[in-house]
mmCIF file of C-alpha atoms in Angstrom:
data_model
loop_
_atom_site.group_PDB
_atom_site.id
_atom_site.type_symbol
_atom_site.label_atom_id
_atom_site.label_comp_id
_atom_site.label_asym_id
_atom_site.label_seq_id
_atom_site.Cartn_x
_atom_site.Cartn_y
_atom_site.Cartn_z
ATOM 1 C CA MET Z 1 2.432 -17.180 7.153
ATOM 2 C CA GLY Z 2 2.978 -16.473 10.652
ATOM 3 C CA ARG Z 3 4.927 -13.478 9.750
ATOM 4 C CA ASP Z 4 3.840 -9.927 8.094
ATOM 5 C CA LYS Z 5 3.166 -10.975 4.061
ATOM 6 C CA ALA Z 6 4.239 -7.593 3.005
ATOM 7 C CA THR Z 7 7.576 -8.281 3.479
ATOM 8 C CA ILE Z 8 7.704 -11.608 2.284
ATOM 9 C CA GLU Z 9 9.920 -11.280 -1.020
ATOM 10 C CA PHE Z 10 8.482 -12.987 -3.904
ATOM 11 C CA ASP Z 11 10.889 -12.623 -7.226
ATOM 12 C CA GLY Z 12 13.623 -10.299 -6.125
ATOM 13 C CA ARG Z 13 11.561 -7.903 -3.992
ATOM 14 C CA ALA Z 14 9.214 -7.628 -0.807
ATOM 15 C CA LEU Z 15 5.443 -8.173 -1.672
ATOM 16 C CA TRP Z 16 4.534 -4.763 -0.575
ATOM 17 C CA GLU Z 17 7.312 -3.145 -2.833
ATOM 18 C CA ARG Z 18 6.161 -4.732 -5.815
ATOM 19 C CA GLN Z 19 2.277 -4.187 -5.191
ATOM 20 C CA VAL Z 20 3.094 -0.512 -4.021
ATOM 21 C CA GLU Z 21 5.608 -0.117 -7.814
ATOM 22 C CA ILE Z 22 2.057 -2.107 -9.711
ATOM 23 C CA LEU Z 23 -0.567 0.668 -8.410
ATOM 24 C CA ARG Z 24 2.571 3.676 -8.895
ATOM 25 C CA ASP Z 25 2.458 2.290 -12.962
ATOM 26 C CA LEU Z 26 -1.443 3.276 -13.277
ATOM 27 C CA ARG Z 27 -0.584 6.734 -12.156
ATOM 28 C CA PRO Z 28 -3.696 6.878 -9.549
ATOM 29 C CA GLU Z 29 -3.978 10.628 -7.325
ATOM 30 C CA THR Z 30 -3.493 8.905 -4.113
ATOM 31 C CA ILE Z 31 -2.000 5.591 -3.142
ATOM 32 C CA PHE Z 32 -3.514 4.108 0.097
ATOM 33 C CA VAL Z 33 -1.864 1.489 2.658
ATOM 34 C CA SER Z 34 -4.214 0.375 4.664
ATOM 35 C CA ALA Z 35 -3.061 -1.634 7.993
ATOM 36 C CA ARG Z 36 -4.268 -2.348 11.522
ATOM 37 C CA THR Z 37 -0.776 -1.120 13.073
ATOM 38 C CA THR Z 38 1.262 1.024 11.022
ATOM 39 C CA PRO Z 39 3.939 -0.830 9.007
ATOM 40 C CA ARG Z 40 7.202 -0.216 8.928
ATOM 41 C CA TRP Z 41 8.300 -0.344 5.734
ATOM 42 C CA LEU Z 42 5.494 2.341 4.748
ATOM 43 C CA PRO Z 43 6.444 4.062 1.712
ATOM 44 C CA THR Z 44 6.458 8.208 1.931
ATOM 45 C CA ASP Z 45 4.620 9.041 -1.098
ATOM 46 C CA THR Z 46 1.619 6.689 0.071
ATOM 47 C CA GLN Z 47 -1.042 7.660 2.741
ATOM 48 C CA LEU Z 48 -1.734 5.207 5.565
ATOM 49 C CA LEU Z 49 -5.097 4.098 6.635
ATOM 50 C CA LEU Z 50 -5.001 2.172 9.931
ATOM 51 C CA ASP Z 51 -8.652 -0.062 10.658
ATOM 52 C CA ASP Z 52 -10.679 1.256 13.010
ATOM 53 C CA PRO Z 53 -11.187 -1.483 15.809
ATOM 54 C CA PRO Z 54 -12.173 -4.025 15.852
ATOM 55 C CA SER Z 55 -10.882 -4.736 12.256
ATOM 56 C CA ARG Z 56 -12.542 -7.358 9.830
ATOM 57 C CA GLY Z 57 -10.066 -7.400 7.701
ATOM 58 C CA PRO Z 58 -9.968 -6.672 3.670
ATOM 59 C CA LEU Z 59 -13.910 -5.330 4.497
ATOM 60 C CA SER Z 60 -12.586 -2.641 7.046
ATOM 61 C CA GLY Z 61 -9.397 -1.065 4.545
ATOM 62 C CA VAL Z 62 -11.424 -1.388 1.506
ATOM 63 C CA THR Z 63 -14.748 0.696 3.977
ATOM 64 C CA LYS Z 64 -12.113 3.101 5.161
ATOM 65 C CA ALA Z 65 -10.525 3.328 1.581
ATOM 66 C CA LEU Z 66 -13.762 4.605 -0.422
ATOM 67 C CA GLN Z 67 -14.951 7.070 2.727
ATOM 68 C CA ALA Z 68 -11.041 8.579 2.561
ATOM 69 C CA MET Z 69 -10.953 8.130 -1.807
ATOM 70 C CA GLN Z 70 -11.460 12.091 -3.717
ATOM 71 C CA THR Z 71 -11.781 10.283 -6.745
ATOM 72 C CA THR Z 72 -14.857 8.593 -8.589
ATOM 73 C CA HIS Z 73 -13.507 4.644 -8.323
ATOM 74 C CA LEU Z 74 -10.671 2.763 -5.938
ATOM 75 C CA MET Z 75 -8.631 0.403 -7.102
ATOM 76 C CA ALA Z 76 -8.316 -2.486 -4.928
ATOM 77 C CA LEU Z 77 -5.056 -4.211 -4.680
ATOM 78 C CA ALA Z 78 -4.024 -7.002 -2.010
ATOM 79 C CA VAL Z 79 -0.679 -6.937 -0.907
ATOM 80 C CA ASP Z 80 -0.698 -11.309 -0.783
ATOM 81 C CA MET Z 81 -1.640 -11.193 -4.731
ATOM 82 C CA PRO Z 82 1.828 -11.232 -6.402
ATOM 83 C CA PHE Z 83 0.484 -12.333 -9.653
ATOM 84 C CA VAL Z 84 -1.415 -9.683 -10.524
ATOM 85 C CA ALA Z 85 0.463 -7.066 -13.102
ATOM 86 C CA SER Z 86 -0.128 -3.561 -14.165
ATOM 87 C CA GLU Z 87 -1.724 -5.369 -17.598
ATOM 88 C CA GLN Z 88 -4.527 -6.828 -15.563
ATOM 89 C CA LEU Z 89 -5.574 -3.843 -13.845
ATOM 90 C CA ARG Z 90 -5.273 -1.701 -16.444
ATOM 91 C CA ASN Z 91 -7.819 -3.857 -18.172
ATOM 92 C CA LEU Z 92 -10.398 -3.571 -14.592
ATOM 93 C CA CYS Z 93 -9.860 0.272 -14.848
ATOM 94 C CA SER Z 94 -10.560 0.250 -18.818
ATOM 95 C CA LEU Z 95 -14.080 -1.292 -18.040
ATOM 96 C CA VAL Z 96 -15.129 0.880 -15.446
ATOM 97 C CA GLN Z 97 -17.642 3.875 -16.194
ATOM 98 C CA ALA Z 98 -19.508 6.340 -14.113
ATOM 99 C CA GLY Z 99 -21.973 5.205 -10.978
ATOM 100 C CA TRP Z 100 -20.394 1.379 -11.365
ATOM 101 C CA GLY Z 101 -17.180 -0.469 -10.775
ATOM 102 C CA VAL Z 102 -15.777 -4.333 -11.958
ATOM 103 C CA VAL Z 103 -14.818 -7.086 -9.633
ATOM 104 C CA PRO Z 104 -12.798 -10.012 -11.507
ATOM 105 C CA MET Z 105 -15.111 -13.312 -11.443
ATOM 106 C CA ILE Z 106 -12.946 -16.465 -11.398
ATOM 107 C CA ARG Z 107 -14.938 -19.598 -11.564
ATOM 108 C CA GLY Z 108 -18.293 -18.540 -9.603
ATOM 109 C CA GLN Z 109 -15.703 -16.526 -6.993
ATOM 110 C CA ALA Z 110 -15.653 -12.835 -7.412
ATOM 111 C CA GLU Z 111 -12.291 -11.366 -6.496
ATOM 112 C CA PRO Z 112 -12.934 -8.612 -4.489
ATOM 113 C CA LEU Z 113 -9.566 -7.654 -3.954
ATOM 114 C CA ALA Z 114 -8.083 -6.636 -7.097
ATOM 115 C CA ALA Z 115 -11.336 -4.950 -8.089
ATOM 116 C CA VAL Z 116 -12.013 -0.893 -9.206
ATOM 117 C CA TYR Z 117 -15.208 0.273 -7.015
ATOM 118 C CA PRO Z 118 -17.307 3.521 -7.690
ATOM 119 C CA ALA Z 119 -17.440 5.826 -5.215
ATOM 120 C CA GLU Z 120 -20.868 4.900 -4.794
ATOM 121 C CA ALA Z 121 -19.765 1.828 -3.248
ATOM 122 C CA ALA Z 122 -18.766 3.678 0.229
ATOM 123 C CA ALA Z 123 -22.383 3.430 1.824
ATOM 124 C CA ASP Z 124 -22.830 -0.154 1.002
ATOM 125 C CA PHE Z 125 -19.269 -1.111 2.435
ATOM 126 C CA ALA Z 126 -19.892 1.045 5.508
ATOM 127 C CA ALA Z 127 -23.201 -0.568 6.312
ATOM 128 C CA ALA Z 128 -21.612 -4.325 5.935
ATOM 129 C CA LEU Z 129 -19.018 -3.144 8.334
ATOM 130 C CA ALA Z 130 -21.540 -1.642 11.043
ATOM 131 C CA GLY Z 131 -23.420 -4.731 10.669
ATOM 132 C CA THR Z 132 -22.956 -9.027 11.657
ATOM 133 C CA ASP Z 133 -21.730 -10.297 8.602
ATOM 134 C CA PHE Z 134 -18.674 -9.163 7.145
ATOM 135 C CA SER Z 135 -18.475 -11.454 3.963
ATOM 136 C CA LEU Z 136 -16.848 -9.518 1.083
ATOM 137 C CA GLN Z 137 -18.768 -12.279 -1.739
ATOM 138 C CA ARG Z 138 -22.276 -11.161 0.208
ATOM 139 C CA ILE Z 139 -21.271 -7.063 -0.491
ATOM 140 C CA ILE Z 140 -20.042 -7.639 -3.428
ATOM 141 C CA ARG Z 141 -23.264 -9.438 -5.404
ATOM 142 C CA LYS Z 142 -25.227 -6.699 -3.483
ATOM 143 C CA LEU Z 143 -23.511 -4.124 -5.102
ATOM 144 C CA ALA Z 144 -23.822 -6.147 -8.962
ATOM 145 C CA ALA Z 145 -27.529 -6.410 -7.877
ATOM 146 C CA GLU Z 146 -27.561 -2.964 -7.338
ATOM 147 C CA GLU Z 147 -25.540 -2.572 -10.414
ATOM 148 C CA LYS Z 148 -22.906 -0.190 -8.584
ATOM 149 C CA VAL Z 149 -20.154 -3.301 -10.381
ATOM 150 C CA ARG Z 150 -19.664 -5.480 -13.469
ATOM 151 C CA PHE Z 151 -18.310 -8.801 -13.136
ATOM 152 C CA PHE Z 152 -15.692 -9.634 -15.317
ATOM 153 C CA THR Z 153 -14.844 -13.516 -16.163
ATOM 154 C CA VAL Z 154 -11.678 -14.127 -16.380
ATOM 155 C CA SER Z 155 -10.276 -16.265 -18.112
ATOM 156 C CA ALA Z 156 -9.304 -19.785 -17.342
ATOM 157 C CA LYS Z 157 -5.348 -19.274 -19.027
ATOM 158 C CA ASP Z 158 -5.081 -15.986 -16.495
ATOM 159 C CA GLU Z 159 -6.877 -17.442 -13.308
ATOM 160 C CA HIS Z 160 -3.612 -18.172 -11.817
ATOM 161 C CA LEU Z 161 -2.579 -14.342 -11.774
ATOM 162 C CA PHE Z 162 -5.472 -13.669 -9.665
ATOM 163 C CA ARG Z 163 -4.819 -16.107 -6.465
ATOM 164 C CA SER Z 164 -3.415 -14.873 -2.827
ATOM 165 C CA VAL Z 165 -0.716 -16.292 -1.306
ATOM 166 C CA ASN Z 166 -0.984 -17.645 2.047
ATOM 167 C CA GLU Z 167 1.267 -20.289 3.057
ATOM 168 C CA PRO Z 168 4.767 -20.407 1.344
ATOM 169 C CA GLY Z 169 3.388 -23.429 -0.976
ATOM 170 C CA ASP Z 170 1.818 -20.777 -2.643
ATOM 171 C CA PHE Z 171 5.353 -19.319 -4.139
ATOM 172 C CA LYS Z 172 6.880 -21.294 -7.034
ATOM 173 C CA GLU Z 173 9.190 -23.286 -5.456
ATOM 174 C CA GLY Z 174 12.696 -21.597 -5.119
ATOM 175 C CA ARG Z 175 11.267 -18.132 -5.143
ATOM 176 C CA PHE Z 176 10.123 -17.762 -1.514
ATOM 177 C CA THR Z 177 12.460 -16.201 0.923
ATOM 178 C CA SER Z 178 11.846 -13.569 4.026
ATOM 179 C CA ARG Z 179 13.111 -10.482 4.358
ATOM 180 C CA PRO Z 180 13.387 -8.274 7.850
ATOM 181 C CA PRO Z 181 11.137 -5.422 7.105
ATOM 182 C CA LYS Z 182 13.252 -2.212 6.649
#
C-alpha cells in the first residue's frame, strides 16, 4: 500500500483500532502488537513485541508471541484482515482444546493469520524461524500432521471475511481513506 497498513482507515477507523477492539471483545489476558519497529499508534493496554532482525514478517511475530504468552493458546489476527469479526474469532476459540489449536481453511489454503495456536506450537515456529523455509503454509501443515492444530473449513459464504487487504482496490468502493498516525 506504500504506507503503514495499520493506519489506513476502514469504516471510519484505522485498521489497528478495529483489530484491537475485536481482540478486546474476546477478553484476552494480553494483547500483543507485533511489529518491525515501534508504531506511533501503539495502544497503552497492549504489549509490543518487536521482530528480531532479520524480520521474517508474520512468522517472526507469531513466533515471538508464542514465546511471550503465558496462556495455553494464542489468537493471531492480522491487522490487514478488516472483515473478520468477533463472531468468527469466538467460533474458532470454541473449537480449541488442550494441546491443539484451530486454523481456518479456505479452498485448501490455511489462513494462519486469523487462527488459534496452542503453546505447544512454539517450538515448531521457532524451528521454522531458525531455518530457511519461512512458509506459514508448511508450518501449519506440519502442525496439523502432529495434531497440534485442526482445520476449520470456512463456508463459501464466509470466505470473504478472512481476506486480507493489500491494495486500495481490496476495500469496498468509497470506503478507503488514509489517515496519518496519531
